[in-house]
Coordinates of C-alpha atoms and ligand atoms in Angstrom, one line a residue:
X25 CA 5.9 -67.2 -3.5
X26 CA 4.3 -67.5 -7.0
X27 CA 6.2 -66.5 -10.1
X28 CA 5.7 -63.0 -11.4
X29 CA 5.5 -63.4 -15.2
X30 CA 6.5 -60.7 -17.8
X31 CA 5.5 -60.8 -21.5
X32 CA 7.8 -58.7 -23.7
X33 CA 7.1 -57.8 -27.3
X34 CA 9.8 -59.4 -29.3
X35 CA 12.4 -57.2 -31.0
X36 CA 14.0 -53.9 -30.2
X37 CA 11.5 -53.1 -27.4
X38 CA 12.2 -56.4 -25.6
X39 CA 16.0 -55.5 -25.7
X40 CA 15.4 -52.1 -24.3
X41 CA 13.1 -53.5 -21.6
X42 CA 15.7 -56.1 -20.7
X43 CA 18.2 -53.3 -20.1
X44 CA 15.7 -51.6 -17.8
X45 CA 14.9 -54.9 -15.9
X46 CA 18.7 -55.6 -15.5
X47 CA 19.1 -52.1 -14.0
X48 CA 16.5 -52.9 -11.4
X49 CA 18.2 -56.1 -10.4
X50 CA 16.5 -58.6 -12.7
X51 CA 19.2 -60.4 -14.7
X52 CA 18.4 -61.0 -18.3
X53 CA 21.8 -62.0 -19.8
X54 CA 20.5 -65.5 -20.8
X55 CA 17.7 -63.9 -22.8
X56 CA 20.1 -61.6 -24.6
X57 CA 22.0 -64.6 -26.1
X58 CA 20.8 -65.3 -29.6
X59 CA 18.7 -68.5 -29.3
X60 CA 15.2 -69.7 -30.2
X61 CA 14.3 -70.1 -26.5
X62 CA 11.1 -68.1 -25.7
X63 CA 10.8 -68.3 -21.9
X64 CA 13.3 -67.7 -19.1
X65 CA 12.9 -68.6 -15.4
X66 CA 14.8 -67.0 -12.5
X67 CA 14.2 -69.3 -9.6
X68 CA 15.9 -67.0 -7.1
X69 CA 13.7 -64.0 -7.8
X70 CA 10.6 -66.2 -8.7
X71 CA 10.4 -64.5 -12.1
X72 CA 9.4 -65.7 -15.6
X73 CA 10.0 -63.6 -18.6
X74 CA 8.8 -64.6 -22.1
X75 CA 9.0 -63.1 -25.6
X76 CA 5.8 -63.0 -27.5
X77 CA 4.7 -61.6 -30.9
X78 CA 3.9 -57.9 -30.3
X79 CA 0.2 -58.2 -31.1
X80 CA -0.2 -61.1 -28.7
X81 CA 1.2 -59.4 -25.6
X82 CA -2.2 -57.8 -24.5
X83 CA -3.8 -61.3 -25.0
X84 CA -1.4 -63.0 -22.6
X85 CA -1.9 -60.2 -20.1
X86 CA -5.7 -60.1 -20.3
X87 CA -5.9 -63.9 -19.7
X88 CA -3.4 -63.8 -16.8
X89 CA -0.7 -65.9 -18.6
X90 CA 1.5 -62.9 -17.9
X91 CA 1.1 -60.6 -15.0
X92 CA 2.9 -57.7 -16.7
X93 CA 3.4 -56.9 -20.4
X94 CA 5.6 -54.4 -22.2
X95 CA 4.1 -53.3 -25.5
X96 CA 3.5 -50.3 -27.7
X97 CA 0.5 -48.1 -27.3
X98 CA -0.4 -48.8 -30.9
X99 CA -0.9 -52.5 -30.1
X100 CA -2.8 -51.7 -26.9
X101 CA -5.2 -49.5 -28.9
X102 CA -5.6 -51.9 -31.7
X103 CA -6.1 -55.0 -29.5
X104 CA -8.4 -53.1 -27.1
X105 CA -8.1 -55.8 -24.3
X106 CA -9.3 -55.6 -20.8
X107 CA -5.9 -54.8 -19.2
X108 CA -4.6 -52.0 -17.0
X109 CA -2.2 -49.6 -18.6
X110 CA 0.2 -48.7 -15.8
X111 CA 3.2 -46.8 -17.0
X112 CA 4.5 -44.9 -20.0
X113 CA 8.1 -46.0 -20.6
X114 CA 8.7 -43.2 -23.1
X115 CA 10.6 -45.7 -25.3
X116 CA 10.0 -46.0 -29.0
X117 CA 8.3 -42.7 -29.3
X118 CA 6.4 -42.2 -32.6
X119 CA 3.0 -41.1 -33.9
X120 CA 0.0 -42.7 -35.4
X121 CA -0.9 -40.7 -38.5
X122 CA -3.1 -40.4 -41.6
X123 CA -0.8 -40.0 -44.6
X124 CA -0.8 -40.1 -48.3
X125 CA 0.1 -38.5 -51.6
X126 CA 0.3 -34.6 -51.2
X127 CA -2.5 -34.1 -53.8
X128 CA -5.0 -35.9 -51.5
X129 CA -4.3 -33.9 -48.4
X130 CA -7.3 -31.5 -48.8
X131 CA -9.6 -34.2 -50.2
X132 CA -9.8 -36.9 -47.7
X133 CA -12.7 -35.6 -45.7
X134 CA -14.7 -34.7 -48.8
X135 CA -14.5 -38.3 -50.2
X136 CA -17.7 -40.3 -49.9
X137 CA -16.0 -43.6 -49.6
X138 CA -12.5 -43.0 -48.6
X139 CA -10.2 -46.1 -49.0
X140 CA -7.9 -46.3 -46.0
X141 CA -5.1 -48.9 -46.0
X142 CA -3.6 -49.9 -42.6
X143 CA -2.1 -52.6 -40.4
X144 CA -4.4 -51.1 -37.7
X145 CA -8.1 -51.5 -38.8
X146 CA -9.5 -50.9 -35.4
X147 CA -7.6 -47.7 -34.8
X148 CA -8.4 -46.4 -38.3
X149 CA -12.1 -47.3 -37.9
X150 CA -12.3 -45.6 -34.5
X151 CA -10.7 -42.5 -35.9
X152 CA -12.7 -42.1 -39.1
X153 CA -16.1 -43.4 -37.9
X154 CA -16.2 -42.1 -34.4
X155 CA -14.0 -39.0 -34.3
X156 CA -14.4 -37.8 -37.9
X157 CA -17.9 -39.2 -38.4
X158 CA -16.9 -40.3 -41.8
X159 CA -17.7 -43.6 -43.6
X160 CA -14.6 -45.2 -45.0
X161 CA -13.5 -48.5 -46.5
X162 CA -10.8 -50.0 -44.4
X163 CA -8.3 -52.1 -46.3
X164 CA -6.2 -54.3 -44.0
X165 CA -2.6 -54.9 -44.9
X166 CA 0.2 -56.6 -43.1
X167 CA 3.2 -54.4 -43.9
X168 CA 4.7 -51.9 -46.3
X169 CA 1.5 -49.9 -46.0
X170 CA 3.1 -46.9 -47.7
X171 CA 2.8 -48.8 -51.0
X172 CA -1.0 -48.7 -51.0
X173 CA -1.6 -45.0 -52.1
X174 CA 1.3 -45.2 -54.6
X175 CA -0.1 -48.2 -56.5
X176 CA -3.7 -47.0 -56.2
X177 CA -4.9 -49.5 -53.6
X178 CA -6.0 -46.7 -51.3
X179 CA -6.6 -42.9 -51.0
X180 CA -4.6 -42.7 -47.7
X181 CA -3.0 -44.8 -45.0
X182 CA -3.1 -44.9 -41.2
X183 CA 0.3 -46.0 -40.0
X184 CA 3.1 -45.3 -37.6
X185 CA 5.5 -42.5 -38.4
X186 CA 8.7 -42.5 -36.5
X187 CA 11.5 -40.6 -38.3
X188 CA 9.3 -39.9 -41.3
X189 CA 11.9 -41.4 -43.7
X190 CA 9.6 -44.1 -45.1
X191 CA 7.0 -41.5 -46.0
X192 CA 9.5 -39.1 -47.5
X193 CA 11.4 -41.7 -49.5
X194 CA 8.1 -42.7 -51.1
X195 CA 6.8 -39.2 -51.8
X196 CA 4.1 -39.3 -49.1
X197 CA 3.2 -36.7 -46.4
X198 CA 1.4 -36.7 -43.1
X199 CA -2.2 -35.4 -43.3
X200 CA -3.2 -35.6 -39.7
X201 CA -1.8 -36.9 -36.4
X202 CA -4.1 -39.4 -34.6
X203 CA -2.1 -39.7 -31.4
X204 CA 1.4 -40.0 -30.0
X205 CA 2.7 -43.5 -29.3
X206 CA 5.3 -45.1 -27.0
X207 CA 5.9 -48.3 -25.1
X208 CA 3.7 -48.9 -22.0
X209 CA 3.7 -51.3 -19.1
X210 CA 0.3 -53.1 -18.9
X211 CA -0.9 -55.3 -16.0
X212 CA -3.4 -58.0 -15.6
X213 CA -6.4 -56.8 -13.6
X214 CA -6.4 -59.7 -11.2
X215 CA -2.6 -59.7 -10.7
X216 CA -3.0 -56.0 -9.8
X217 CA -4.9 -57.1 -6.8
X218 CA -3.2 -60.4 -5.9
X219 CA 0.4 -59.3 -6.5
X220 CA -0.1 -55.6 -5.8
X221 CA 3.0 -55.1 -3.6
X222 CA 5.5 -56.8 -5.9
X223 CA 4.0 -55.1 -9.0
X224 CA 4.1 -51.6 -7.4
X225 CA 7.7 -52.3 -6.2
X226 CA 8.7 -53.1 -9.8
X227 CA 6.9 -50.0 -11.2
X228 CA 8.4 -47.7 -8.6
X229 CA 11.9 -48.9 -9.4
X230 CA 11.3 -48.4 -13.1
X231 CA 9.8 -45.0 -12.5
X232 CA 12.9 -44.1 -10.5
X233 CA 15.2 -45.2 -13.4
X234 CA 13.1 -43.2 -15.9
X235 CA 13.4 -40.1 -13.8
X236 CA 17.2 -40.6 -13.4
X237 CA 17.5 -40.9 -17.2
X238 CA 15.7 -37.6 -17.7
X239 CA 18.2 -35.8 -15.5
Ligands
PRP23 C1 7.0 -49.1 -39.5 C2 5.7 -48.3 -40.0 C3 6.3 -47.5 -41.1 C4 7.7 -47.2 -40.7 C5 7.8 -45.8 -40.1 O1 7.1 -50.2 -40.4 O2 4.7 -49.2 -40.3 O3 6.2 -48.2 -42.3 O4 8.0 -48.2 -39.7 O5 9.1 -45.5 -39.7 P1 9.9 -44.2 -40.2 O6 8.9 -43.1 -40.0 O7 11.1 -44.1 -39.2 O8 10.3 -44.4 -41.6 P2 8.0 -51.5 -40.1 O9 9.4 -51.1 -40.1 O10 7.5 -52.1 -38.8 O11 7.7 -52.4 -41.3 P3 6.4 -52.9 -42.1 O12 5.9 -51.7 -42.8 O13 6.8 -54.0 -43.0 O14 5.4 -53.3 -41.0

């Protein structure tokens, strides 16, 4: 039997995913120990689990270096890889939004060259160009995007809103919701054919747990 390989997005989501995997009989204790190790092998179950930078998870899955990936919908949309999105885990629920200073709320669609700061240039471009049919200037940032409208770098931002605390504490408001987000299981297209039974079995077990948790 070949190894079934999982790529998990490092951080809180990986920890929550490990809890789920443990509950379906895939031990992850070794991974939970604080260390710099990135890949874990379970010889008995013929499993490999590795931790990757969030934005790289779809890449590993597309190329077949991982059969299965667990990653946020935001990353799936931004990376736009040729992978199969199989299951919504309902973890890490949040929203992709357009936000900014309250005085800009009614002006953003009237601006001729709206400056949009974001960590998600592809999602922002898709939204403004293709859904709003509006020409905008995308300014790519790598974090603390909420700063951009405050210091005059942009007219608005496209970013994740979870609790809304970061916006509120910085005097910003949501203008529009682009889409809801949550963690998803993605699968390599070839693995889906070659390892169909094992993958379906894992999905069914996880689906069962999610249903149980809802009760
Ligand atoms: C994310 C996101 C927002 C914030 C939203 O940033 O980009 O800034 O969390 O969460 P909230 O609505 O609960 O306040 P992250 O913490 O990943 O840091 P970063 O901005 O440095 O990327």
